Every structure is written in C-alpha cells, then in structure tokens.
Short mmCIF file of C-alpha atoms in Angstrom, two decimals:
data_model
loop_
_atom_site.label_atom_id
_atom_site.label_comp_id
_atom_site.label_asym_id
_atom_site.label_seq_id
_atom_site.Cartn_x
_atom_site.Cartn_y
_atom_site.Cartn_z
CA ILE A 1 0.00 0.00 0.00
CA ALA A 2 1.26 3.48 -0.84
CA SER A 3 0.55 7.00 -2.11
CA TYR A 4 -1.54 8.34 0.78
CA ASN A 5 0.64 11.46 0.70
CA ILE A 6 -0.97 12.63 -2.56
CA ILE A 7 -4.42 12.92 -0.95
CA LYS A 8 -4.91 16.53 0.16
CA ASP A 9 -8.44 16.41 1.59
CA LYS A 10 -8.57 15.09 5.16
CA ASN A 11 -12.06 13.60 4.85
CA ILE A 12 -11.14 11.77 1.64
CA LEU A 13 -7.98 10.50 3.33
CA LYS A 14 -9.92 9.21 6.35
CA ASN A 15 -12.34 7.41 4.05
CA ARG A 16 -9.50 5.85 2.07
CA LEU A 17 -7.75 4.72 5.24
CA GLN A 18 -10.92 3.02 6.51
CA LYS A 19 -11.30 1.23 3.19
CA THR A 20 -7.68 0.10 3.44
CA LEU A 21 -8.29 -1.27 6.93
CA SER A 22 -11.34 -3.18 5.69
CA PHE A 23 -9.25 -4.76 2.92
CA ILE A 24 -6.49 -5.74 5.38
CA ASN A 25 -9.01 -7.22 7.81
CA ALA A 26 -10.43 -9.37 5.00
CA LEU A 27 -7.05 -10.95 4.21
CA PRO A 28 -6.31 -14.58 5.15
CA PRO A 29 -4.69 -15.09 8.57
CA LEU A 30 -1.24 -15.61 7.04
CA HIS A 31 -0.42 -12.44 5.14
CA THR A 32 2.20 -9.70 4.92
CA VAL A 33 1.31 -6.03 4.58
CA ILE A 34 3.98 -3.76 3.13
CA MET A 35 3.72 0.01 3.02
CA GLU A 36 5.87 2.38 0.97
CA ASP A 37 6.06 5.78 2.67
CA GLY A 38 5.77 9.17 0.96
CA ARG A 39 6.71 12.75 1.72
CA PHE A 40 3.79 14.63 3.29
CA GLU A 41 3.39 18.39 2.99
CA ASP A 42 1.17 18.38 6.08
CA PRO A 43 2.64 16.61 9.15
CA HIS A 44 -0.86 16.18 10.59
CA MET A 45 -1.87 14.12 7.54
CA ARG A 46 1.27 12.00 7.94
CA LYS A 47 0.41 11.48 11.62
CA LEU A 48 -3.12 10.37 10.69
CA VAL A 49 -1.84 7.85 8.14
CA THR A 50 0.83 6.51 10.49
CA GLU A 51 -1.42 6.11 13.53
CA THR A 52 -4.14 4.42 11.46
CA LEU A 53 -2.02 2.01 9.42
CA ALA A 54 1.17 1.31 11.39
CA PRO A 55 -0.50 -1.30 13.68
CA GLN A 56 -1.41 -3.28 10.53
CA ILE A 57 1.98 -3.03 8.78
CA ASP A 58 4.54 -5.84 8.71
CA ILE A 59 7.19 -4.05 6.61
CA PHE A 60 7.32 -0.25 6.46
CA SER A 61 9.59 1.00 3.67
CA MET A 62 10.94 4.49 2.96
CA ASN A 63 13.71 6.34 1.14
CA GLU A 64 16.36 8.55 2.73
CA ASP A 65 14.29 11.74 2.41
CA GLU A 66 11.28 10.18 4.11
CA LEU A 67 13.55 8.77 6.83
CA GLN A 68 14.96 12.23 7.52
CA ASP A 69 11.50 13.82 7.50
CA ARG A 70 10.38 11.41 10.19
CA PHE A 71 13.67 11.73 12.09
CA GLY A 72 13.27 15.49 12.19
CA CYS A 73 16.62 16.61 10.80
CA ARG A 74 19.04 16.02 7.95
CA ILE A 75 21.78 13.41 8.27
CA ASN A 76 24.74 12.20 6.25
CA ILE A 77 23.32 8.98 4.78
CA LEU A 78 26.86 7.66 4.23
CA ASN A 79 27.68 8.05 7.92
CA PRO A 80 26.75 4.65 9.45
CA ALA A 81 26.34 5.99 12.99
CA GLU A 82 24.04 8.83 11.90
CA ALA A 83 22.01 6.58 9.61
CA LEU A 84 21.58 3.89 12.26
CA ALA A 85 20.54 6.45 14.89
CA ALA A 86 17.87 7.81 12.53
CA ILE A 87 16.62 4.33 11.64
CA GLN A 88 16.42 3.25 15.27
CA THR A 89 14.54 6.43 16.21
CA VAL A 90 12.01 6.11 13.39
CA TYR A 91 11.61 2.38 14.05
CA ASN A 92 10.70 3.13 17.67
CA GLN A 93 8.26 5.83 16.53
CA LEU A 94 6.45 3.54 14.11
CA GLN A 95 6.38 0.38 16.26
CA VAL A 96 6.31 -1.88 13.20
CA PRO A 97 7.97 -5.32 13.03
CA THR A 98 10.36 -4.39 10.20
CA LEU A 99 11.59 -1.06 8.85
CA VAL A 100 13.24 -0.93 5.41
CA CYS A 101 15.17 2.07 4.16
CA HIS A 102 16.41 2.28 0.56
CA THR A 103 18.81 4.95 -0.66
CA SER A 104 20.96 5.65 -3.70
CA HIS A 105 23.88 3.90 -1.99
CA TRP A 106 22.40 1.17 0.22
CA ALA A 107 19.27 -0.65 1.38
CA LEU A 108 18.71 -1.80 4.94
CA SER A 109 16.22 -3.91 6.85
CA TYR A 110 15.91 -3.21 10.58
CA GLY A 111 13.91 -5.17 13.15
CA ARG A 112 12.39 -8.57 12.52
CA GLN A 113 14.45 -10.38 9.89
CA THR A 114 13.08 -13.27 7.83
CA PRO A 115 15.13 -15.86 5.89
CA SER A 116 13.98 -14.25 2.63
CA ILE A 117 14.95 -10.67 3.48
CA SER A 118 18.41 -10.77 1.87
CA ASN A 119 17.02 -11.95 -1.48
CA ALA A 120 14.15 -9.48 -1.18
CA LEU A 121 16.53 -6.54 -0.69
CA LYS A 122 18.71 -7.73 -3.60
CA SER A 123 15.69 -7.96 -5.86
CA GLY A 124 14.38 -4.58 -4.73
CA ILE A 125 17.73 -2.96 -5.48
CA CYS A 126 17.84 -4.55 -8.94
CA MET A 127 14.29 -3.54 -9.82
CA ALA A 128 14.80 0.07 -8.71
CA SER A 129 18.11 0.14 -10.61
CA THR A 130 16.36 -1.13 -13.72
CA ARG A 131 13.72 1.59 -13.52
CA PHE A 132 16.41 4.22 -12.85
CA GLN A 133 18.10 3.25 -16.11
CA PHE A 134 15.17 2.48 -18.40
CA GLY A 135 12.00 3.97 -16.91
CA ASP A 136 8.97 2.01 -18.10
CA ASP A 137 10.93 0.50 -21.02
CA TYR A 138 12.33 -2.57 -19.29
CA ASN A 139 12.05 -6.35 -19.47
CA LYS A 140 13.62 -9.43 -17.90
CA ASP A 141 16.83 -9.03 -19.89
CA ARG A 142 17.31 -5.48 -18.64
CA TYR A 143 16.57 -6.62 -15.10
CA LYS A 144 19.28 -9.26 -15.50
CA GLN A 145 21.66 -6.55 -16.74
CA SER A 146 21.03 -4.68 -13.51
CA GLN A 147 21.87 -7.80 -11.52
CA GLU A 148 25.32 -7.80 -13.13
CA LEU A 149 26.12 -4.18 -12.29
CA PRO A 150 28.88 -3.60 -9.69
CA ALA A 151 27.97 -2.41 -6.23
CA SER A 152 28.25 1.24 -5.26
CA LYS A 153 31.71 1.67 -3.71
CA LYS A 154 30.36 4.19 -1.23
CA GLY A 155 27.50 1.84 -0.41
CA ALA A 156 29.84 -1.10 0.10
CA ALA A 157 32.04 0.94 2.44
CA PHE A 158 28.95 2.08 4.35
CA CYS A 159 27.68 -1.48 4.81
CA GLU A 160 31.09 -2.71 5.95
CA SER A 161 31.36 0.04 8.56
CA LEU A 162 27.76 -0.42 9.62
CA SER A 163 28.30 -4.11 10.31
CA ALA A 164 30.73 -3.16 13.09
CA LEU A 165 28.06 -1.19 14.96
CA SER A 166 25.70 -2.58 17.56
CA ALA A 167 21.97 -1.90 17.63
CA ASP A 168 18.89 -2.69 19.71
CA ARG A 169 17.47 -4.85 16.92
CA PRO A 170 18.87 -7.10 14.19
CA PHE A 171 19.61 -5.40 10.89
CA TYR A 172 20.81 -6.37 7.42
CA ALA A 173 22.26 -4.01 4.82
CA LEU A 174 23.32 -4.30 1.18
CA PRO A 175 25.03 -1.80 -1.12
CA ALA A 176 23.03 -0.40 -4.02
CA LYS A 177 24.22 -0.70 -7.61
CA ASP A 178 26.70 1.75 -9.12
CA LEU A 179 24.54 3.87 -11.43
CA SER A 180 26.94 6.80 -11.81
CA SER A 181 27.30 6.18 -15.55
CA VAL A 182 23.56 6.58 -16.29
CA ALA A 183 23.27 9.74 -18.42
CA ARG A 184 19.48 10.19 -18.32
CA PRO A 185 18.12 8.64 -15.13
CA HIS A 186 14.44 8.06 -14.38
CA THR A 187 13.85 9.08 -10.78
CA ILE A 188 10.05 8.85 -10.49
CA GLY A 189 8.60 5.70 -8.94
CA LEU A 190 11.84 4.23 -7.60
CA GLY A 191 10.38 3.47 -4.17
CA ASP A 192 7.44 1.57 -5.65
CA ALA A 193 9.82 -0.22 -8.03
CA PHE A 194 11.97 -1.21 -5.06
CA ILE A 195 9.00 -2.69 -3.19
CA GLY A 196 7.75 -4.36 -6.36
CA GLY A 197 11.12 -6.03 -6.68
CA MET A 198 11.01 -7.20 -3.07
CA LEU A 199 7.55 -8.77 -3.21
CA PRO A 200 8.23 -11.99 -5.17
CA GLN A 201 11.18 -12.88 -2.96
CA LEU A 202 9.01 -12.65 0.15
CA LEU A 203 6.88 -15.53 -1.14
CA PRO A 204 7.64 -18.95 0.34
CA GLU A 205 10.14 -20.84 -1.80
CA SER A 206 7.47 -23.44 -2.57
CA ALA A 207 5.31 -20.77 -4.20
CA HIS A 208 7.93 -19.57 -6.68
CA LYS A 209 7.24 -22.32 -9.21
CA SER A 210 3.56 -21.42 -9.54
CA ALA A 211 3.96 -17.64 -9.19
CA TYR A 212 4.16 -15.28 -12.16
CA ILE A 213 7.37 -13.31 -11.55
#
C-alpha cells in the first residue's frame, strides 16, 4: 500500500484509510502487509496515516528523504552511525515489526528479519536500478543486466562500517548498484519499483514455481 501522501483532503484521506483497513481485515490469517512511505506536505496528515495504518503493517519502507522527514533533521546517509541512529529512532516511533530504508547507496532492513529478506533486498535494489536506467521500457533481460552491475563503492564501504556497529534490533544491509554512468536517469517511482522487486522474494520458496514473476 502506498501513495496516501498525494491525498490533500482530510475527509477523503480518512475514508481511504478506513477502506484500506477493511481490505487488510479481510485478508487470510497468514499475510504480509507492506507500506511504501511518501513525503507529506502536512505533518498532521502524515500522523493520521501513520497512527491508522502502522499497527497493521509488517514491513514499512521508505527512502532517505522520508527517513529524515520522520527523524526530524538532515543526516549524512553515508555516515553509518548517523544513519543507524535515525533508523532506530524512526523504528521506535512507528512500532512496526520491520523497517526498510532504501537509498541511492544502500538498502537496509531493521527489526524482525526473515530468511527471505536478503534476497528481497537484492531484488528490490535490482528492480529500482532497472527503472532508474530504463524507466517504463524494461524487461527481464534489462533486469538481468542490472543484476550484473557492480555495487556502489560508497554503499559497500557504508555497509562494511555499519556491520561493526551494535543496535537494539537485528539489521541487514546491502550496497546499491553503481549507477553513476547513467546519463538520463528516471527518478520517479523508484520506491514503488523497489518494493515491487522485493515482493516476489518474500513468497515462500514453494510458491515460486507457480507464481508469475
């Protein structure tokens, strides 16, 4: 679920949130709800969305700008200590099982870790990288090209330094792909592309054969 930040009328937003809750409540007992955050012009609207939906969310995902909005100040996203402090603070604010943050240099899962999370982050990074390069004009071959791209050197250094830090909860981080050579990047929809890439890998392994991926 995503895009609540584009709704500007509070009554419409409340109605949409109630509909979302009704859909979630109708899901089978075993399900996973993932939310991609957005930047809100009105902090009161963000508070309404968070308080209504956070208790139903299993994985709450955001980019570095949304992380800093919720943290309340700007940070150096390549400074592991600053990034981890922001993630821990926002995680405690949201009270969700798992917080995911994806940036231009790294992606990180904080909180409850599942066996599939490493593959899910890898796939999310590759899908967002594919969209960054090709926009809507992509296919499986271009996705595979993204898989072969080298890791961001800054992201790799960040993840290595981060692994030496301790935290209140388990976390797992991966470097993003090196996209510095892309002349005409597509920057719209990268968060949704990231989550879309994660989704198939969160399926049980037994479901992969019958799933359309």
